[in-house]
PDB file of C-alpha atoms in Angstrom:
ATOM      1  CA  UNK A   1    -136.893 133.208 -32.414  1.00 58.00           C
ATOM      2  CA  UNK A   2    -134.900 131.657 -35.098  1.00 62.00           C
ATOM      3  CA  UNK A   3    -131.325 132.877 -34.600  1.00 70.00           C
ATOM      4  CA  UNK A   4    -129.532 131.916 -37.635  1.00 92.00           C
ATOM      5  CA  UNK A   5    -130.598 130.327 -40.796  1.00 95.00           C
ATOM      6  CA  UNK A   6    -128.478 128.222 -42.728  1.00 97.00           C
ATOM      7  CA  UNK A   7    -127.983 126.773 -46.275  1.00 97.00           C
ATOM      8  CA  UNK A   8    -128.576 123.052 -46.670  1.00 97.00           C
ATOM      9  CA  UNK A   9    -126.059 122.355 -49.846  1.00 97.00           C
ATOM     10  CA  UNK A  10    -123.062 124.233 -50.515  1.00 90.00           C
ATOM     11  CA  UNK A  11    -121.785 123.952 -54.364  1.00 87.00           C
ATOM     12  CA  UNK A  12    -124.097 121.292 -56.115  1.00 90.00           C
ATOM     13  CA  UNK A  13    -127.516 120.337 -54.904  1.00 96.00           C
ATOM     14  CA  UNK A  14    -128.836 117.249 -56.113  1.00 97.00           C
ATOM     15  CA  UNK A  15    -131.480 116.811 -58.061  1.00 96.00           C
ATOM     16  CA  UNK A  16    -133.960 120.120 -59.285  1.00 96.00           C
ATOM     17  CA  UNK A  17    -135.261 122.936 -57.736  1.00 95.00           C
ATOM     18  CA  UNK A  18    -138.408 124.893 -58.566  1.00 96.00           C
ATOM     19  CA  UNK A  19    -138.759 127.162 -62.236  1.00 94.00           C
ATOM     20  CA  UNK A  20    -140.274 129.808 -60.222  1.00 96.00           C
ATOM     21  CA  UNK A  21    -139.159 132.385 -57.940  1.00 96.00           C
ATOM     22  CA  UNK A  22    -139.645 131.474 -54.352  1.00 97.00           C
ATOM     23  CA  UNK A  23    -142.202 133.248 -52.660  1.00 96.00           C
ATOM     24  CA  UNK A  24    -145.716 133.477 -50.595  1.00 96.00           C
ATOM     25  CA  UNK A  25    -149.194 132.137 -51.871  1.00 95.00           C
ATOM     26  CA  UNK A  26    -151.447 135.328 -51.574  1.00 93.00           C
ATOM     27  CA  UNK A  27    -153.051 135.588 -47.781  1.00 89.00           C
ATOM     28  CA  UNK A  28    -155.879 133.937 -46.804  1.00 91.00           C
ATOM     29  CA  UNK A  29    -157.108 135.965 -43.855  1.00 89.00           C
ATOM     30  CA  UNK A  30    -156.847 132.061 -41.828  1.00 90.00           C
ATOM     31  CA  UNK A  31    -153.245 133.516 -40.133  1.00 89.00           C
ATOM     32  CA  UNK A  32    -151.100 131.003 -42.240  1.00 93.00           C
ATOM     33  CA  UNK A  33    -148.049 131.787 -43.999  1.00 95.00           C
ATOM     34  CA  UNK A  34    -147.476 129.577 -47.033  1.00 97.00           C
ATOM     35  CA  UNK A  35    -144.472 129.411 -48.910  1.00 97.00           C
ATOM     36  CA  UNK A  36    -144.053 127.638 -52.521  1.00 97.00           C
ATOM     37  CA  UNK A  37    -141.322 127.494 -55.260  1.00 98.00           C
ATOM     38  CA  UNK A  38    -138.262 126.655 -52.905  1.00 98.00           C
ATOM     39  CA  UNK A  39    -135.259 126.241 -55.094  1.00 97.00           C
ATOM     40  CA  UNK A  40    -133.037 127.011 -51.634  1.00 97.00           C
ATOM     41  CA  UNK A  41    -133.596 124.494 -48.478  1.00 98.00           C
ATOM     42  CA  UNK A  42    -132.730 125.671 -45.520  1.00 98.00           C
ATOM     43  CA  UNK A  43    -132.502 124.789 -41.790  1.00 98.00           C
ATOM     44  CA  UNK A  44    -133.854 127.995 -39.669  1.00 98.00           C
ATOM     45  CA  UNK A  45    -132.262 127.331 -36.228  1.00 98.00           C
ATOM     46  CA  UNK A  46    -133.988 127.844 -32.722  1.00 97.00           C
ATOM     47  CA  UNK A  47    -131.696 126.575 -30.467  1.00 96.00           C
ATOM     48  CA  UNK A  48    -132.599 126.526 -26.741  1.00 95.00           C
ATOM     49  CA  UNK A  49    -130.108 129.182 -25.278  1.00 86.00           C
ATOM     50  CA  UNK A  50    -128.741 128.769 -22.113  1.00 84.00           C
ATOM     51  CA  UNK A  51    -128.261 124.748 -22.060  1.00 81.00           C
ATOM     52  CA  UNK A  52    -125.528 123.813 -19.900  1.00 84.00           C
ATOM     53  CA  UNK A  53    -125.711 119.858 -21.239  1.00 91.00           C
ATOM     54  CA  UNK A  54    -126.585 119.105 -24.854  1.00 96.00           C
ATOM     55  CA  UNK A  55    -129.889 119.464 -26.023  1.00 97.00           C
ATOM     56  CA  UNK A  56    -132.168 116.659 -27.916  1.00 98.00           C
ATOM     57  CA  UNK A  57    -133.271 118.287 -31.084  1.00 98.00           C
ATOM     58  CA  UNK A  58    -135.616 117.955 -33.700  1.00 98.00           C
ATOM     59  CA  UNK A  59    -136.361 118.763 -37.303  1.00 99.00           C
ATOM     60  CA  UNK A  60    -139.626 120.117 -37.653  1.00 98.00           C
ATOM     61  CA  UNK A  61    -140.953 119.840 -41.210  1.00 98.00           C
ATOM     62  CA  UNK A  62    -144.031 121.939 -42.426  1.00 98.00           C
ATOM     63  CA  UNK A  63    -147.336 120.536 -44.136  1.00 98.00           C
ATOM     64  CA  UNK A  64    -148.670 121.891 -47.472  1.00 98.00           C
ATOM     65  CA  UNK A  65    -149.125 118.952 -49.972  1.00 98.00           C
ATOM     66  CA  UNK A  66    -145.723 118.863 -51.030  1.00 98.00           C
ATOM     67  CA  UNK A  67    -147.041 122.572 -52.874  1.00 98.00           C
ATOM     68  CA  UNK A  68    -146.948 124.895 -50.511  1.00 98.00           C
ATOM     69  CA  UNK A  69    -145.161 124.879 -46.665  1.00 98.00           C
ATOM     70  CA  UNK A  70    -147.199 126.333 -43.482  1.00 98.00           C
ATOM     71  CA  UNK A  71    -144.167 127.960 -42.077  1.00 97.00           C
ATOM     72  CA  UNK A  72    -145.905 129.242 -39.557  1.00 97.00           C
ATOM     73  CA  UNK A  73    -148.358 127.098 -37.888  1.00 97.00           C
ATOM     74  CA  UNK A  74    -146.775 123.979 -38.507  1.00 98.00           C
ATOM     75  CA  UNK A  75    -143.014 125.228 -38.425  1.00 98.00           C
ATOM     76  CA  UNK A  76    -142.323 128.470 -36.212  1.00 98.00           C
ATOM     77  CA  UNK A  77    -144.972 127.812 -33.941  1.00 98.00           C
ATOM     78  CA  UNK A  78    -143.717 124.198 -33.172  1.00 98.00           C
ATOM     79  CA  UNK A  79    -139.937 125.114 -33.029  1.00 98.00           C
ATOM     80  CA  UNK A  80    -141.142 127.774 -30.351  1.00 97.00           C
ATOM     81  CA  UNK A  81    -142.990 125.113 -28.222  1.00 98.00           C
ATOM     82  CA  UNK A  82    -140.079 123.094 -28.462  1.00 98.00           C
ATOM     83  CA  UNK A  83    -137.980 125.476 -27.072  1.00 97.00           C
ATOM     84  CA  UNK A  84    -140.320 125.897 -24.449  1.00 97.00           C
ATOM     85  CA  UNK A  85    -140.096 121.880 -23.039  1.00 97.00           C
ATOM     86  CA  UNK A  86    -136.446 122.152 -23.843  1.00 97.00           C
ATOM     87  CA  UNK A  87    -135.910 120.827 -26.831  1.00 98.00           C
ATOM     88  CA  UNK A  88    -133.505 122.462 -29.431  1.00 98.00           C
ATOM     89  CA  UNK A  89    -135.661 122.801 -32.709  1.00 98.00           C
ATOM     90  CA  UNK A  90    -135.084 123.815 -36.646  1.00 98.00           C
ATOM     91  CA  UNK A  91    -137.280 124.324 -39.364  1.00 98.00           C
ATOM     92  CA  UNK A  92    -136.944 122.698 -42.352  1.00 98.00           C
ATOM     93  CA  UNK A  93    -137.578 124.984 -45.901  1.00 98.00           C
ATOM     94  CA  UNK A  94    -137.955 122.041 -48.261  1.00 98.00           C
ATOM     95  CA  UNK A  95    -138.219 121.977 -51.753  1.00 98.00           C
ATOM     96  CA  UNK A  96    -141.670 122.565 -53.202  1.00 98.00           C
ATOM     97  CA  UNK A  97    -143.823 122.397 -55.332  1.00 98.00           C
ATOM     98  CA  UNK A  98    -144.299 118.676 -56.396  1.00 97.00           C
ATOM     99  CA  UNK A  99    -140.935 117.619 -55.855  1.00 98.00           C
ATOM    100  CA  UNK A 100    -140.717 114.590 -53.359  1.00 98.00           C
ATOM    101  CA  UNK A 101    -137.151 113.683 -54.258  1.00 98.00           C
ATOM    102  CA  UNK A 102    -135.548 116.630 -53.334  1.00 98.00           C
ATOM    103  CA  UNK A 103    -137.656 117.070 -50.646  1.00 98.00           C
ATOM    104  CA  UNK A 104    -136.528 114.023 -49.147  1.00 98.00           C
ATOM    105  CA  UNK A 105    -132.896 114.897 -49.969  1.00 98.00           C
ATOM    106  CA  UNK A 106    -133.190 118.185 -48.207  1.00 98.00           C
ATOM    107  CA  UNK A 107    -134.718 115.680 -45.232  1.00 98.00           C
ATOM    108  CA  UNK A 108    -131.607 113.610 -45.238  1.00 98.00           C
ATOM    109  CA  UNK A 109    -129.004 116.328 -45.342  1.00 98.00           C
ATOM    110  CA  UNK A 110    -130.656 118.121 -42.448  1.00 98.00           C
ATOM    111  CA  UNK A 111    -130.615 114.761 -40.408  1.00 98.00           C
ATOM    112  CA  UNK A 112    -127.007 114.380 -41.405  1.00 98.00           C
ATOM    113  CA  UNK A 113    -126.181 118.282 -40.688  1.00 98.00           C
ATOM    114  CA  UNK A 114    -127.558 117.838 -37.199  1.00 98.00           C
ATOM    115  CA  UNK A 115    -124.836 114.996 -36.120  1.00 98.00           C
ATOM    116  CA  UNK A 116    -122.123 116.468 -38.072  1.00 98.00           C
ATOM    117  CA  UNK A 117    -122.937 120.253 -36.060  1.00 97.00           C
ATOM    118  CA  UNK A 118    -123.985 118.547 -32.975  1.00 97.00           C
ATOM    119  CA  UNK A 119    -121.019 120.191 -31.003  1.00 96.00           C
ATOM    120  CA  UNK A 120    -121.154 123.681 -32.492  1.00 95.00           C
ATOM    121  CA  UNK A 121    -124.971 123.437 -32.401  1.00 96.00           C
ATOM    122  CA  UNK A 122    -124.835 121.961 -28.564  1.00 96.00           C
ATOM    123  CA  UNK A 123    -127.157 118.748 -29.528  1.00 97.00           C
ATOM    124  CA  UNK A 124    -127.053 115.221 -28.546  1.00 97.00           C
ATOM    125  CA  UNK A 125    -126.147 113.647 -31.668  1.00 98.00           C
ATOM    126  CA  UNK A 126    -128.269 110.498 -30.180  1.00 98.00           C
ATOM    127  CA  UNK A 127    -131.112 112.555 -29.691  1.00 98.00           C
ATOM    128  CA  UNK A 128    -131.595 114.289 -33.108  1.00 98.00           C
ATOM    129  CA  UNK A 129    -135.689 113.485 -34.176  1.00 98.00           C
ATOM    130  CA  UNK A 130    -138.155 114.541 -36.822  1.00 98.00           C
ATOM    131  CA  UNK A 131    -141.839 115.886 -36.352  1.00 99.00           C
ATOM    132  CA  UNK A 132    -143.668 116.447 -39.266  1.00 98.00           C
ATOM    133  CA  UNK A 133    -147.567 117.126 -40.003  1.00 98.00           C
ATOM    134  CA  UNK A 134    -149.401 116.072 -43.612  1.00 98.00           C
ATOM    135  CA  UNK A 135    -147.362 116.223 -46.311  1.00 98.00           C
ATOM    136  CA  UNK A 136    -144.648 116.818 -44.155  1.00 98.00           C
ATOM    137  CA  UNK A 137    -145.302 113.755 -42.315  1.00 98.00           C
ATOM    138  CA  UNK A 138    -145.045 111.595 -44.886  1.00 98.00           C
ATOM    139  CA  UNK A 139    -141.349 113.221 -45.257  1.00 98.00           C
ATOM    140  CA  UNK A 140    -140.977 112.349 -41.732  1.00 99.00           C
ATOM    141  CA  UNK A 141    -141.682 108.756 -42.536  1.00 98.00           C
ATOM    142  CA  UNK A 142    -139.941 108.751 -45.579  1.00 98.00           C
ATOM    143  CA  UNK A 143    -136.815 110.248 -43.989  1.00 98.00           C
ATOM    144  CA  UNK A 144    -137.207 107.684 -40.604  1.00 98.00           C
ATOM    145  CA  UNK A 145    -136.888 104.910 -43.658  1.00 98.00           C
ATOM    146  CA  UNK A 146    -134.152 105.853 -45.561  1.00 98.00           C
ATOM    147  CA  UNK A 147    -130.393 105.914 -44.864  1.00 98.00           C
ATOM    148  CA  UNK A 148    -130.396 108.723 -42.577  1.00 98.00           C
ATOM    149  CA  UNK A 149    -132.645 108.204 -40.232  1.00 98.00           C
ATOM    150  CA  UNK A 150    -133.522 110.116 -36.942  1.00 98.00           C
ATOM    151  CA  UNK A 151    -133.746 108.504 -33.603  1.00 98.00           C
ATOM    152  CA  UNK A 152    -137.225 109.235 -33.291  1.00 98.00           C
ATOM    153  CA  UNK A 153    -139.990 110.865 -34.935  1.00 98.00           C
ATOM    154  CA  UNK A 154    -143.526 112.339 -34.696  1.00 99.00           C
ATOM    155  CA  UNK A 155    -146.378 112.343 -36.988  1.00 98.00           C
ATOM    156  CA  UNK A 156    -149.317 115.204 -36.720  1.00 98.00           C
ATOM    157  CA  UNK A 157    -152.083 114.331 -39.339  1.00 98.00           C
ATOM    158  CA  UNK A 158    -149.629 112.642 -41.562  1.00 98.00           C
ATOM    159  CA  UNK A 159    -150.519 112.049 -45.822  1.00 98.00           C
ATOM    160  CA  UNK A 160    -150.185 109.424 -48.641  1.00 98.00           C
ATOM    161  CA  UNK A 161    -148.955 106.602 -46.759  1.00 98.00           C
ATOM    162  CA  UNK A 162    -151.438 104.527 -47.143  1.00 98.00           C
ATOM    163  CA  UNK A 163    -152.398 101.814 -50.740  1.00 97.00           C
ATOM    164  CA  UNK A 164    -155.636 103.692 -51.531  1.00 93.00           C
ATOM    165  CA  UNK A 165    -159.010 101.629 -50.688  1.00 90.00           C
ATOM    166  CA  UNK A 166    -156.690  99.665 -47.746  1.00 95.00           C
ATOM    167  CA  UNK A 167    -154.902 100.734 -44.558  1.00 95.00           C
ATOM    168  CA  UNK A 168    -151.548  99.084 -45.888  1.00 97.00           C
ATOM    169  CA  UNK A 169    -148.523 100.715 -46.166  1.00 98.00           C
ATOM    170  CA  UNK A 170    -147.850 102.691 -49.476  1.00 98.00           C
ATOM    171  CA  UNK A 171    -145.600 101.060 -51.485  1.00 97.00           C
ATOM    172  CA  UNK A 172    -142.959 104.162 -51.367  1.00 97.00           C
ATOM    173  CA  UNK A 173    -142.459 103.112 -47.521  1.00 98.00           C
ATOM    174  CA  UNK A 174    -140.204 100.204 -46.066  1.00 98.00           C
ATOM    175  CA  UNK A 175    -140.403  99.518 -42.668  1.00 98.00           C
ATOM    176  CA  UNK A 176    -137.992  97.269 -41.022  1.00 98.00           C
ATOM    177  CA  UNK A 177    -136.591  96.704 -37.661  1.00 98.00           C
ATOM    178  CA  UNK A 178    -134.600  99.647 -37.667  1.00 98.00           C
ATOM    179  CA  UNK A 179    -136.992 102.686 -38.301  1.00 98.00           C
ATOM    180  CA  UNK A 180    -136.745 105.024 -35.322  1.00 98.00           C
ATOM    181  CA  UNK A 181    -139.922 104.722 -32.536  1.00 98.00           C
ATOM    182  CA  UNK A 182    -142.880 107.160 -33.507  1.00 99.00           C
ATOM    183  CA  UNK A 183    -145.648 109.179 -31.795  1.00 99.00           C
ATOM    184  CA  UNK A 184    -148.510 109.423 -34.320  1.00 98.00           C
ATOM    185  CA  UNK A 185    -151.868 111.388 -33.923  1.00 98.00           C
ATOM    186  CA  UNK A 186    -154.507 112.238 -36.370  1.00 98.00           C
ATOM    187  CA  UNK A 187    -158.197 112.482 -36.369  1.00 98.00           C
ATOM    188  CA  UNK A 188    -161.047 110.104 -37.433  1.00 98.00           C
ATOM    189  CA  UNK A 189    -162.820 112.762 -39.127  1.00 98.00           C
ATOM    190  CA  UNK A 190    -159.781 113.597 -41.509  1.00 98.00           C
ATOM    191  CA  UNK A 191    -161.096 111.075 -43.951  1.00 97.00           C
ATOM    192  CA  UNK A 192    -158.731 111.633 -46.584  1.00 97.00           C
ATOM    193  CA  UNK A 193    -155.675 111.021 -44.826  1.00 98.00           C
ATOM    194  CA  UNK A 194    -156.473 108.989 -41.580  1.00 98.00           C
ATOM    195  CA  UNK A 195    -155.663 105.310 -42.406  1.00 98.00           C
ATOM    196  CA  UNK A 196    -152.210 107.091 -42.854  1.00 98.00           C
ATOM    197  CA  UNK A 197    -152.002 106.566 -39.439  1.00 98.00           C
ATOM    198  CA  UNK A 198    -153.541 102.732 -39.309  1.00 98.00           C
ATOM    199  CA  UNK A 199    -150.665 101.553 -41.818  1.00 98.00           C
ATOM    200  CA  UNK A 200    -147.661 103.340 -40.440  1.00 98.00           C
ATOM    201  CA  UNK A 201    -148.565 102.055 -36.971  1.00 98.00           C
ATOM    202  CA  UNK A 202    -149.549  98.518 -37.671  1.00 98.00           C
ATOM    203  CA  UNK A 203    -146.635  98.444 -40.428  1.00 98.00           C
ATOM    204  CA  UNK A 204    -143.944  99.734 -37.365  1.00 98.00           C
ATOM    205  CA  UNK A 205    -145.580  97.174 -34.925  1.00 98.00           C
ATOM    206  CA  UNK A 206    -145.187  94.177 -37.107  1.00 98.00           C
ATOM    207  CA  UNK A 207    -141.874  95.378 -37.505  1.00 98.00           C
ATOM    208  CA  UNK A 208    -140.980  95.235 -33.250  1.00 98.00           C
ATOM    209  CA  UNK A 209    -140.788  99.113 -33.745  1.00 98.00           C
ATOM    210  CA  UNK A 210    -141.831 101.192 -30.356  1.00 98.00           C
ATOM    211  CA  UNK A 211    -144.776 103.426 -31.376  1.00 98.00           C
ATOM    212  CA  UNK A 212    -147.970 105.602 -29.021  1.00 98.00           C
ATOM    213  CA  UNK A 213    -150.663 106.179 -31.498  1.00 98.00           C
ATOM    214  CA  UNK A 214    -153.357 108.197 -30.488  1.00 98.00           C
ATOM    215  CA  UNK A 215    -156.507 108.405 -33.470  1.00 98.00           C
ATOM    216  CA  UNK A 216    -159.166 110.839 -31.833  1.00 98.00           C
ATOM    217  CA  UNK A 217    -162.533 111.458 -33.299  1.00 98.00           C
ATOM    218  CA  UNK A 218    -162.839 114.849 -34.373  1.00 98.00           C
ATOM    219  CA  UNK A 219    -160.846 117.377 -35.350  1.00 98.00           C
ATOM    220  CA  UNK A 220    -160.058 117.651 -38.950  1.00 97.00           C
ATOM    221  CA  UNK A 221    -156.894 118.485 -40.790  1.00 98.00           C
ATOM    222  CA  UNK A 222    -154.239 121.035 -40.655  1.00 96.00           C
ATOM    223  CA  UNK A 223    -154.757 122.871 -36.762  1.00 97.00           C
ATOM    224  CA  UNK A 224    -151.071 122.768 -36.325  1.00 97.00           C
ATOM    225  CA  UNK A 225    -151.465 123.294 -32.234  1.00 96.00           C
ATOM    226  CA  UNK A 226    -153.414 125.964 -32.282  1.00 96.00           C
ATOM    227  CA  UNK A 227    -156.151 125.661 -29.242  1.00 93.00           C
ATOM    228  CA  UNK A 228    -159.445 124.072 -30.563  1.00 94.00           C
ATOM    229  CA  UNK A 229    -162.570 122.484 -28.668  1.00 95.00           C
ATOM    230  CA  UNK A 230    -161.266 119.476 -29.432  1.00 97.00           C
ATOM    231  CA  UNK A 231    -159.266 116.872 -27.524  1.00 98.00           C
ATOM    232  CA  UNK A 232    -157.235 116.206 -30.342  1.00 98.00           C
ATOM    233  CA  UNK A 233    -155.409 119.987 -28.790  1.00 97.00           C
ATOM    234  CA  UNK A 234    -153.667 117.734 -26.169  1.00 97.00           C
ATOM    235  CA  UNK A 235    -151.324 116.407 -28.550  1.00 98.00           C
ATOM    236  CA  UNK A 236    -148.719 118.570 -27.440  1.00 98.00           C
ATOM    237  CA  UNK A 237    -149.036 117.321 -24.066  1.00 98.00           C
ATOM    238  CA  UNK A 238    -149.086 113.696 -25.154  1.00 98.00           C
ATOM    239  CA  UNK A 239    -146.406 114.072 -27.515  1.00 98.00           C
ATOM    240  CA  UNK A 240    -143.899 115.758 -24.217  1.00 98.00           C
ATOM    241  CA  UNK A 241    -144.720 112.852 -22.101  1.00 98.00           C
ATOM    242  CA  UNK A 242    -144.298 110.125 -24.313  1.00 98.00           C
ATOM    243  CA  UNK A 243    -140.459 111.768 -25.331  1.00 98.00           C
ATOM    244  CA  UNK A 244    -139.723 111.815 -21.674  1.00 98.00           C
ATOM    245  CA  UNK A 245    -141.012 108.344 -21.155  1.00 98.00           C
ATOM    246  CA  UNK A 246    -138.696 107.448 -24.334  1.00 98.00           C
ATOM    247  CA  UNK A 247    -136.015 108.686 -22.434  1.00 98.00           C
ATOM    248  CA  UNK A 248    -135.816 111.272 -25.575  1.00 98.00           C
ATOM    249  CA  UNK A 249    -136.340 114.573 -23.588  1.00 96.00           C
ATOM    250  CA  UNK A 250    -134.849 114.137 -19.777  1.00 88.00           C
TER     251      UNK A 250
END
């Protein structure tokens, strides 16, 4: 459970926030919370309690198209499975709808809050990572691309960054030498979205970049990692033994 939740700007945020007040889409009857018109980013903290050495810690940020956010089964779920393999985990409420800029922004700052709390927050400043799904994905890869990057990241079904009718990189993503290692997993069958996961990988292994990509057959978009029939389920699995591998999660 979340134990405190905390403002990402004090004073002036840059850039816009939503002309609407924040609140749920109407409910679905699928068990997904979705949240639209954030004018107020926050980080909801689930810290692993009882660490006696500081904890690696990741930024988990929510799918929805960059219109809505699945705070549910692609944010509290995931910060409560982190907590569970002993990783200290937030949430990140980004700004939405259609407003990549400040998403990213909020993206940053929360990379940049991490270090700067990593003693009153009892993280490994070295060990602070990103896992996104979909739209939040891309924001993931954005963010692992930018100035303030994480040390790692994950990518569940990630969105948009591939040049339509190729498996190259979109344009809105540079790649160099110094983007963080990745775990990456998506489905075949999520044919609007899959070569996402053909550009970012080939794009961080021309690069030297360390990434595990794992592109199952079926599956679809959007299970978060909720149980399915699928094999594509194991990604939580995967994704624990490939940070301990990394030397990530010890």
């Amino acid at each position: 459970m979340a134990q405190n939740e905390i403002k990402l700007w004090e004073g002036n945020m840059p850039g816009k926030g939503a002309t609407e007040a924040e609140g749920l889409k109407p409910d679905q009857g699928d068990g997904v919370i979705r949240l639209t018109h954030v004018s107020e980013p926050t980080l909801a903290l689930y810290p692993v309690n009882g660490a006696a050495a500081p904890a690696p810690f990741i930024i988990v940020c929510p799918g929805g198209g960059y219109n809505i956010l699945s705070m549910d089964k692609e944010g509290t779920e995931i910060a409560e499975w982190l907590n569970s393999i002993g990783v200290s985990a937030a949430v990140l409420k980004y700004r939405c709808p259609k407003n990549r800029e400040g998403a990213l922004q909020d993206a940053r700052r929360a990379v940049r809050m991490a270090r700067e709390k990593a003693g009153e927050w009892n993280l490994d400043p070295a060990r602070v990572g990103m896992l996104g799904f979909s739209a939040g994905g891309h924001l993931t890869a954005a963010c692992s691309n930018s100035e303030d990057r994480p040390d790692f990241s994950v990518l569940v079904y990630p969105a948009y960054l591939f040049k339509k009718g190729s498996i190259e990189l979109s344009e809105d993503i540079h790649v160099d030498a110094d983007t963080p290692p990745a775990f990456v997993v998506q489905t075949k069958d999520d044919k609007n979205h899959y070569r996402s996961t053909l550009a970012y990988t080939a794009a961080l292994d021309a690069a030297g970049v360390e990434v595990e990509c794992h592109l199952f057959a079926k599956g679809g978009h959007g299970y978060g990692m909720r149980p399915s029939n699928h094999p594509v389920s194991q990604w939580p699995k995967l994704c624990e033994t490939w940070m301990r591998e990394m030397g990530f999660l010890k």
